CSV table of C-alpha atoms in Angstrom, one decimal:
chain,number,residue,atom,x,y,z
A,1,MET,CA,148.1,110.4,117.9
A,2,GLN,CA,148.4,114.0,118.9
A,3,THR,CA,149.5,116.3,116.1
A,4,LYS,CA,151.6,119.3,116.8
A,5,LEU,CA,150.7,122.3,114.6
A,6,ILE,CA,153.5,124.8,114.0
A,7,THR,CA,152.4,128.0,112.3
A,8,ALA,CA,154.9,130.0,110.3
A,9,VAL,CA,154.8,133.8,110.2
A,10,GLN,CA,155.2,135.7,106.9
A,11,ALA,CA,158.0,138.2,107.0
A,12,ALA,CA,158.3,141.5,105.1
A,13,ASP,CA,160.2,139.8,102.3
A,14,GLY,CA,157.3,137.5,101.6
A,15,GLN,CA,159.0,134.4,103.0
A,16,TYR,CA,157.3,132.3,105.7
A,17,LYS,CA,159.5,131.5,108.7
A,18,ILE,CA,159.2,129.5,111.9
A,19,ALA,CA,161.1,130.0,115.2
A,20,PRO,CA,164.4,128.1,115.6
A,21,ASP,CA,163.1,126.1,118.5
A,22,GLU,CA,160.0,125.0,116.5
A,23,LEU,CA,162.2,124.0,113.6
A,24,LEU,CA,164.4,121.8,115.9
A,25,GLN,CA,161.2,120.3,117.3
A,26,ALA,CA,160.0,119.3,113.9
A,27,ALA,CA,163.4,117.8,113.1
A,28,GLU,CA,163.3,115.9,116.3
A,29,TYR,CA,160.0,114.3,115.3
A,30,LEU,CA,161.7,113.1,112.1
A,31,HIS,CA,164.7,111.7,113.9
A,32,ARG,CA,162.4,109.8,116.2
A,33,GLY,CA,161.0,108.0,113.1
A,34,GLN,CA,157.7,110.1,112.9
A,35,LEU,CA,156.1,111.8,110.0
A,36,VAL,CA,156.1,115.6,109.5
A,37,VAL,CA,154.0,117.5,106.9
A,38,PHE,CA,155.9,120.6,105.6
A,39,PRO,CA,155.3,123.3,103.0
A,40,THR,CA,157.2,123.6,99.7
A,41,GLU,CA,156.8,126.1,96.8
A,42,THR,CA,154.9,123.5,94.8
A,43,VAL,CA,152.6,121.5,97.2
A,44,TYR,CA,152.8,120.4,100.8
A,45,GLY,CA,154.8,117.2,101.4
A,46,ILE,CA,154.5,114.4,104.0
A,47,GLY,CA,158.0,113.4,105.0
A,48,ALA,CA,160.3,110.8,106.7
A,49,LEU,CA,164.0,110.8,107.0
A,50,VAL,CA,165.9,108.9,104.3
A,51,ASP,CA,167.4,106.5,106.9
A,52,GLN,CA,164.2,105.6,108.8
A,53,PRO,CA,162.7,102.6,107.0
A,54,ALA,CA,159.7,102.1,109.3
A,55,ALA,CA,158.8,105.8,108.9
A,56,LEU,CA,159.2,105.5,105.1
A,57,ARG,CA,156.8,102.6,105.1
A,58,GLU,CA,154.4,104.6,107.3
A,59,ILE,CA,154.1,107.2,104.5
A,60,PHE,CA,152.6,104.6,102.2
A,61,THR,CA,150.2,103.4,105.0
A,62,VAL,CA,148.8,106.8,106.0
A,63,LYS,CA,148.4,107.9,102.4
A,64,GLY,CA,147.0,104.7,101.1
A,65,ARG,CA,149.8,104.9,98.5
A,66,PRO,CA,150.7,101.9,96.3
A,67,GLN,CA,154.1,100.5,97.3
A,68,ASP,CA,155.4,100.7,93.7
A,69,ASN,CA,154.9,104.4,93.5
A,70,PRO,CA,158.4,106.0,94.2
A,71,LEU,CA,158.9,108.8,96.7
A,72,ILE,CA,160.9,112.0,95.9
A,73,LEU,CA,164.0,112.7,98.0
A,74,HIS,CA,164.4,116.3,99.2
A,75,VAL,CA,167.8,117.7,99.9
A,76,ASP,CA,169.1,121.1,101.1
A,77,SER,CA,172.3,121.5,98.9
A,78,TYR,CA,174.3,120.1,96.1
A,79,ALA,CA,176.6,118.6,98.7
A,80,MET,CA,173.8,116.6,100.2
A,81,LEU,CA,172.5,115.6,96.8
A,82,GLN,CA,176.0,114.0,96.1
A,83,ARG,CA,175.5,111.8,99.1
A,84,TYR,CA,172.6,109.9,97.4
A,85,VAL,CA,173.4,109.7,93.7
A,86,GLN,CA,176.2,108.5,91.4
A,87,PRO,CA,178.6,111.2,90.2
A,88,LEU,CA,177.1,113.7,87.8
A,89,ASN,CA,178.5,114.5,84.4
A,90,ALA,CA,179.0,118.1,83.4
A,91,GLU,CA,175.7,118.3,81.5
A,92,GLU,CA,173.7,116.9,84.5
A,93,LYS,CA,175.5,119.3,86.9
A,94,LEU,CA,174.8,122.2,84.7
A,95,LEU,CA,171.0,121.6,84.9
A,96,VAL,CA,171.1,120.9,88.6
A,97,ASP,CA,173.1,124.1,89.2
A,98,ASN,CA,170.6,126.2,87.2
A,99,PHE,CA,167.3,124.7,88.5
A,100,MET,CA,168.0,123.8,92.1
A,101,PRO,CA,166.7,125.1,94.4
A,102,GLY,CA,163.3,125.3,92.6
A,103,PRO,CA,160.2,123.4,91.4
A,104,VAL,CA,162.2,120.6,89.6
A,105,THR,CA,162.8,117.0,90.4
A,106,PHE,CA,165.6,115.2,88.6
A,107,ILE,CA,165.7,111.5,88.0
A,108,LEU,CA,169.3,110.5,88.7
A,109,ARG,CA,171.2,107.2,89.1
A,110,ARG,CA,171.2,106.5,92.9
A,111,ASN,CA,173.7,104.9,95.2
A,112,GLN,CA,173.3,102.5,98.1
A,113,GLN,CA,172.6,105.3,100.6
A,114,VAL,CA,169.0,105.4,99.2
A,115,ASN,CA,166.6,102.8,100.6
A,116,ASP,CA,164.7,100.6,98.2
A,117,ILE,CA,161.5,101.7,99.9
A,118,ILE,CA,162.0,105.2,98.4
A,119,THR,CA,162.7,104.1,94.9
A,120,ALA,CA,160.4,101.0,94.7
A,121,GLY,CA,163.6,99.0,94.0
A,122,LEU,CA,164.6,101.1,90.9
A,123,ASP,CA,168.3,102.0,90.3
A,124,THR,CA,167.2,105.7,90.0
A,125,VAL,CA,165.9,108.2,92.5
A,126,GLY,CA,163.8,111.4,92.0
A,127,ILE,CA,165.6,114.1,93.9
A,128,ARG,CA,164.9,117.8,94.4
A,129,MET,CA,166.1,120.8,96.4
A,130,PRO,CA,162.9,122.8,97.3
A,131,GLY,CA,162.9,126.6,97.0
A,132,ASN,CA,160.8,127.0,100.1
A,133,VAL,CA,162.9,128.3,103.0
A,134,ILE,CA,161.1,126.3,105.6
A,135,ALA,CA,161.5,123.1,103.7
A,136,ARG,CA,165.3,123.6,103.2
A,137,SER,CA,165.8,124.7,106.8
A,138,LEU,CA,164.1,121.6,108.0
A,139,ILE,CA,166.3,119.4,105.9
A,140,THR,CA,169.4,121.2,107.2
A,141,ALA,CA,168.2,120.8,110.8
A,142,CYS,CA,167.9,117.1,110.2
A,143,GLY,CA,171.3,116.8,108.5
A,144,ALA,CA,169.8,114.2,106.1
A,145,GLY,CA,167.5,114.0,103.1
A,146,ILE,CA,163.7,113.8,103.6
A,147,ALA,CA,161.7,111.5,101.4
A,148,ALA,CA,158.3,113.1,100.8
A,149,PRO,CA,155.4,112.7,98.4
A,150,SER,CA,152.5,115.2,98.3
A,151,ALA,CA,150.7,115.3,101.6
A,152,ASN,CA,147.3,114.1,100.5
A,153,ILE,CA,145.3,110.8,100.6
A,154,SER,CA,146.4,109.0,97.4
A,155,GLY,CA,144.3,109.8,94.4
A,156,LYS,CA,142.9,113.0,95.9
A,157,PRO,CA,143.9,116.6,95.0
A,158,SER,CA,147.3,117.6,96.2
A,159,PRO,CA,147.5,120.1,99.1
A,160,THR,CA,148.5,123.7,98.4
A,161,GLU,CA,147.3,125.1,101.8
A,162,SER,CA,147.5,123.9,105.4
A,163,LYS,CA,143.7,123.5,105.6
A,164,ALA,CA,144.0,120.6,103.1
A,165,VAL,CA,146.6,118.7,105.1
A,166,ILE,CA,144.8,119.2,108.3
A,167,ASP,CA,141.7,117.7,106.7
A,168,ASP,CA,143.7,114.6,105.6
A,169,PHE,CA,146.3,114.0,108.3
A,170,TRP,CA,145.2,115.6,111.6
A,171,GLN,CA,146.0,113.1,114.4
A,172,LYS,CA,147.7,110.8,111.8
A,173,VAL,CA,151.1,112.5,111.8
A,174,ALA,CA,153.3,113.9,114.5
A,175,CYS,CA,153.6,117.4,113.2
A,176,ILE,CA,152.1,119.7,110.6
A,177,ILE,CA,154.0,123.0,109.6
A,178,ASP,CA,151.6,125.6,108.3
A,179,GLY,CA,153.7,127.7,105.9
A,180,GLY,CA,150.9,129.5,104.0
A,181,ASP,CA,149.7,128.8,100.5
A,182,SER,CA,152.1,127.2,98.0
A,183,ALA,CA,153.6,129.5,95.5
A,184,PHE,CA,153.0,127.4,92.3
A,185,GLY,CA,150.1,125.2,93.2
A,186,VAL,CA,151.2,122.2,91.0
A,187,GLU,CA,153.9,119.7,91.8
A,188,SER,CA,157.4,119.9,90.5
A,189,THR,CA,158.5,119.2,86.9
A,190,ILE,CA,160.1,115.8,86.8
A,191,LEU,CA,163.0,115.5,84.3
A,192,ASP,CA,164.6,112.1,83.7
A,193,LEU,CA,168.4,112.5,83.4
A,194,SER,CA,169.1,108.8,83.6
A,195,ARG,CA,168.8,108.4,79.8
A,196,LYS,CA,168.9,110.4,76.6
A,197,PRO,CA,167.1,112.2,75.2
A,198,TYR,CA,166.0,113.7,78.5
A,199,HIS,CA,162.3,113.3,79.0
A,200,ILE,CA,160.0,115.3,81.2
A,201,LEU,CA,157.9,112.6,82.9
A,202,ARG,CA,155.6,115.1,84.7
A,203,PRO,CA,155.1,118.7,83.5
A,204,GLY,CA,155.4,121.5,86.0
A,205,ALA,CA,156.3,125.1,86.3
A,206,VAL,CA,159.6,124.6,84.4
A,207,SER,CA,159.3,123.7,80.7
A,208,ALA,CA,161.4,121.9,78.2
A,209,ALA,CA,162.2,125.2,76.5
A,210,GLN,CA,163.7,126.6,79.8
A,211,PHE,CA,165.9,123.5,80.2
A,212,ASN,CA,167.0,123.5,76.6
A,213,ALA,CA,167.8,127.3,76.7
A,214,ILE,CA,170.4,126.5,79.4
A,215,LEU,CA,171.8,123.6,77.6
A,216,GLN,CA,172.2,125.5,74.3
A,217,ALA,CA,173.7,128.6,76.0
A,218,ASN,CA,176.4,126.3,77.3
A,219,GLY,CA,177.2,124.5,74.1
A,220,TYR,CA,175.1,121.4,74.6
A,221,VAL,CA,172.4,119.9,72.4
A,222,ALA,CA,168.9,120.8,73.3
A,223,GLU,CA,167.6,117.3,74.0
A,224,VAL,CA,164.9,117.8,76.7
A,225,VAL,CA,161.6,116.6,75.3
A,226,GLU,CA,158.1,116.9,76.7
A,227,GLN,CA,156.2,113.8,77.7
A,228,HIS,CA,152.7,114.3,76.5
A,229,ASP,CA,151.4,110.8,77.2
A,230,TYR,CA,149.7,111.6,80.5
A,231,TYR,CA,148.5,108.1,81.3
A,232,LEU,CA,151.5,106.2,79.8
A,233,PRO,CA,149.2,103.5,78.5
A,234,ASN,CA,152.2,101.3,77.7
A,235,LEU,CA,153.0,101.0,81.4
A,236,LYS,CA,151.8,97.6,82.5
A,237,ALA,CA,150.3,96.6,85.8
A,238,ALA,CA,153.5,94.9,87.0
A,239,ASP,CA,155.8,97.8,85.8
A,240,VAL,CA,157.3,100.2,88.4
A,241,PRO,CA,157.0,103.8,87.3
A,242,LYS,CA,160.1,106.0,87.4
A,243,ALA,CA,158.3,108.9,89.0
A,244,PRO,CA,155.1,109.8,90.8
A,245,GLY,CA,152.0,110.5,88.7
A,246,MET,CA,152.8,108.1,85.9
A,247,LYS,CA,150.7,105.0,86.7
A,248,TYR,CA,147.8,105.8,89.0
A,249,ARG,CA,144.8,108.1,88.9
A,250,HIS,CA,145.5,111.3,90.8
A,251,TYR,CA,144.1,114.6,91.9
A,252,ALA,CA,140.4,113.5,91.9
A,253,PRO,CA,137.9,115.0,94.2
A,254,GLU,CA,134.7,113.3,95.3
A,255,ALA,CA,132.7,115.5,92.9
A,256,GLU,CA,132.4,114.6,89.3
A,257,VAL,CA,134.9,116.5,87.2
A,258,LYS,CA,134.2,117.6,83.6
A,259,ILE,CA,136.5,119.6,81.4
A,260,LEU,CA,135.3,122.4,79.2
A,261,ARG,CA,137.3,122.4,75.9
A,262,GLY,CA,137.3,124.4,72.7
A,263,SER,CA,136.7,128.1,71.9
A,264,PRO,CA,135.1,130.3,74.5
A,265,ALA,CA,131.8,130.0,72.7
A,266,GLU,CA,132.1,126.2,72.6
A,267,MET,CA,133.0,126.0,76.3
A,268,ALA,CA,130.1,128.2,77.2
A,269,LYS,CA,127.7,126.1,75.1
A,270,ASN,CA,129.0,122.9,76.7
A,271,LEU,CA,128.8,124.3,80.2
A,272,ILE,CA,125.2,125.2,79.6
A,273,LYS,CA,124.4,121.7,78.3
A,274,LEU,CA,126.2,120.0,81.3
A,275,VAL,CA,124.4,122.2,83.8
A,276,SER,CA,121.1,121.6,82.2
A,277,GLY,CA,121.6,117.9,82.0
A,278,LYS,CA,122.7,117.6,85.7
A,279,LYS,CA,119.7,119.6,86.9
A,280,ALA,CA,117.4,117.5,84.8
A,281,THR,CA,118.5,114.3,86.4
A,282,ALA,CA,119.2,115.7,89.9
A,283,ALA,CA,117.4,118.9,90.5
A,284,THR,CA,118.9,119.5,94.0
A,285,ALA,CA,122.5,118.6,92.9
A,286,LYS,CA,125.0,121.4,93.7
A,287,ILE,CA,127.2,122.5,90.8
A,288,ALA,CA,130.6,124.2,91.0
A,289,VAL,CA,132.7,125.8,88.2
A,290,PHE,CA,136.4,126.7,88.1
A,291,VAL,CA,136.6,129.1,85.2
A,292,SER,CA,137.8,132.6,84.2
A,293,ARG,CA,135.6,135.5,84.9
A,294,ASP,CA,135.3,136.2,81.2
A,295,LEU,CA,133.8,132.8,80.5
A,296,TYR,CA,131.4,133.1,83.5
A,297,ALA,CA,130.3,136.6,82.4
A,298,ALA,CA,129.4,135.2,78.9
A,299,LEU,CA,126.8,132.8,80.5
A,300,PRO,CA,123.1,133.8,80.5
A,301,GLY,CA,121.9,135.0,83.9
A,302,ALA,CA,119.6,132.0,84.2
A,303,VAL,CA,122.5,129.6,83.9
A,304,GLN,CA,124.6,131.6,86.4
A,305,LYS,CA,121.8,131.2,88.9
A,306,GLN,CA,122.0,127.4,88.5
A,307,ILE,CA,125.7,127.4,89.5
A,308,ASP,CA,126.0,127.1,93.2
A,309,PHE,CA,129.7,127.7,93.6
A,310,PRO,CA,131.6,129.7,91.1
A,311,TYR,CA,135.4,129.7,91.7
A,312,PHE,CA,137.5,132.0,89.5
A,313,PHE,CA,141.0,131.7,88.1
A,314,GLU,CA,141.6,135.4,88.9
A,315,ASP,CA,141.2,134.8,92.6
A,316,TYR,CA,144.5,132.9,92.7
A,317,ALA,CA,148.0,134.4,92.3
A,318,CYS,CA,151.5,133.4,92.9
A,319,ASN,CA,153.8,135.2,95.4
A,320,LEU,CA,157.1,135.4,93.4
A,321,LYS,CA,158.9,136.6,96.6
A,322,GLN,CA,158.7,133.0,97.9
A,323,LEU,CA,160.7,131.7,94.9
A,324,PRO,CA,164.4,131.2,94.3
A,325,HIS,CA,166.1,132.4,91.1
A,326,GLU,CA,163.4,135.1,90.9
A,327,GLU,CA,164.9,136.7,87.8
A,328,LEU,CA,164.9,133.3,86.0
A,329,VAL,CA,161.3,132.5,87.2
A,330,GLU,CA,160.0,135.9,86.0
A,331,SER,CA,161.7,135.7,82.6
A,332,GLY,CA,160.4,132.2,82.2
A,333,PHE,CA,156.8,133.1,82.9
A,334,SER,CA,156.7,136.5,81.2
A,335,SER,CA,155.4,134.9,77.9
A,336,LEU,CA,152.9,132.7,79.5
A,337,ASP,CA,149.2,133.4,79.6
A,338,LYS,CA,148.4,135.0,82.9
A,339,LYS,CA,145.1,133.1,83.0
A,340,ALA,CA,146.9,129.7,82.7
A,341,PHE,CA,149.2,130.7,85.6
A,342,GLN,CA,146.3,131.6,87.8
A,343,ALA,CA,144.5,128.4,86.8
A,344,ALA,CA,147.4,126.2,87.7
A,345,ASN,CA,147.9,128.0,91.0
A,346,GLY,CA,144.2,127.5,92.1
A,347,LEU,CA,143.2,124.1,90.6
A,348,PHE,CA,143.8,121.9,93.6
A,349,GLN,CA,142.2,124.4,96.0
A,350,ALA,CA,139.2,124.6,93.8
A,351,LEU,CA,138.8,120.9,93.6
A,352,ARG,CA,139.1,120.5,97.3
A,353,GLN,CA,136.7,123.4,97.9
A,354,ALA,CA,134.1,121.7,95.7
A,355,ASP,CA,134.2,118.7,98.0
A,356,ARG,CA,133.9,120.9,101.1
A,357,ASP,CA,130.9,122.6,99.5
A,358,GLN,CA,129.5,119.1,98.7
A,359,ALA,CA,129.2,119.8,95.0
A,360,ALA,CA,128.1,116.9,92.9
A,361,LEU,CA,129.7,118.3,89.7
A,362,ILE,CA,132.5,120.7,89.0
A,363,LEU,CA,133.1,122.0,85.5
A,364,VAL,CA,136.6,123.2,84.8
A,365,GLU,CA,137.8,125.4,81.9
A,366,ALA,CA,140.7,124.1,79.8
A,367,VAL,CA,143.6,126.4,78.9
A,368,GLU,CA,146.0,126.3,76.0
A,369,ASN,CA,148.4,123.4,76.5
A,370,MET,CA,151.8,125.1,76.7
A,371,GLY,CA,154.1,126.3,79.4
A,372,ILE,CA,152.7,126.0,82.9
A,373,ALA,CA,149.3,125.3,81.3
A,374,GLN,CA,150.7,121.9,80.3
A,375,ALA,CA,151.1,121.1,84.0
A,376,TYR,CA,147.5,122.4,84.7
A,377,MET,CA,146.0,120.3,81.9
A,378,ASN,CA,148.1,117.2,83.0
A,379,ARG,CA,146.5,117.4,86.5
A,380,LEU,CA,143.1,118.3,85.2
A,381,THR,CA,143.0,115.4,82.7
A,382,LYS,CA,143.9,113.0,85.5
A,383,ALA,CA,141.2,114.4,87.7
A,384,GLU,CA,138.5,114.2,85.1
A,385,THR,CA,135.7,111.7,85.7
A,386,LYS,CA,135.9,109.1,82.9
């Protein structure tokens, strides 16, 4: 299969945009029942139109994705969302109005317009309105929702740059839209509104505190709770998960992944031990680290020389100009640790780069498990070699 590459241009306002004729060309591929990879503010997605069952099945085939792992349905507006879900109550609509468009997926009660292939037969659907202009424009051009999981081979790190999707899907899909680096670098927060209390099934850039602040400000009970059980051990083999990321191992590179936990001194001590142990058993093995510059600077020079590929949190930063509700995003992030935000933004790129560099081992610094750091630790925990 020939793959058409469409490259977006970054405008002065920070937004990436593509020419109208190229946008229509990408939409035409989708209408023909073909797959298109497109950027979002979280990670890149690989999409098919909601009413194209053969194309929806093809997503699972090209990704190697289990059939019981639901897809997320992307819409361009509240009006389009209403076409696919049961009527929302006032509380649900309040949250949708305040967090769409943006890096949030809501689990809602679906209607018959949504194919069982998307939901794995469940009576709910994960649905979101991306903040990325290209993504929403593509949906608008199609006139229908686009079902899309992350554009990676299942189990591997999610793609936050076009290089990653080209690596995985060149000549496997009809079209790839290069829209620059993703703004957040981790997938959307998934909030289950189909039952109370409302549970966050997958942490992301938006936290329970942010949801609850909106609820309380409008006279509702703060009933959004975090889901800390990353592996959901009570989910049995025959059970269908409500949302992506709940059942299967994700985000894992070919390299062995080990997490550095504890105080800075404890992390440095463990890093030295792990590097020494790896070199003792495989002297030529290449070692990568994804850490803060402060942690790296605390290492003895002799240990630094044994690290082949140092990747640093500080080399990654989010472009807030790409994001909707900028004032809400900035206020939500102002209290977060800057290091955690950079770490979340760069994790998937670092894991993929370790594989490109043919590292045998990558050591990754843990960060305090709150705010966006919770999303970072969720992905990192799943990537770690057990």
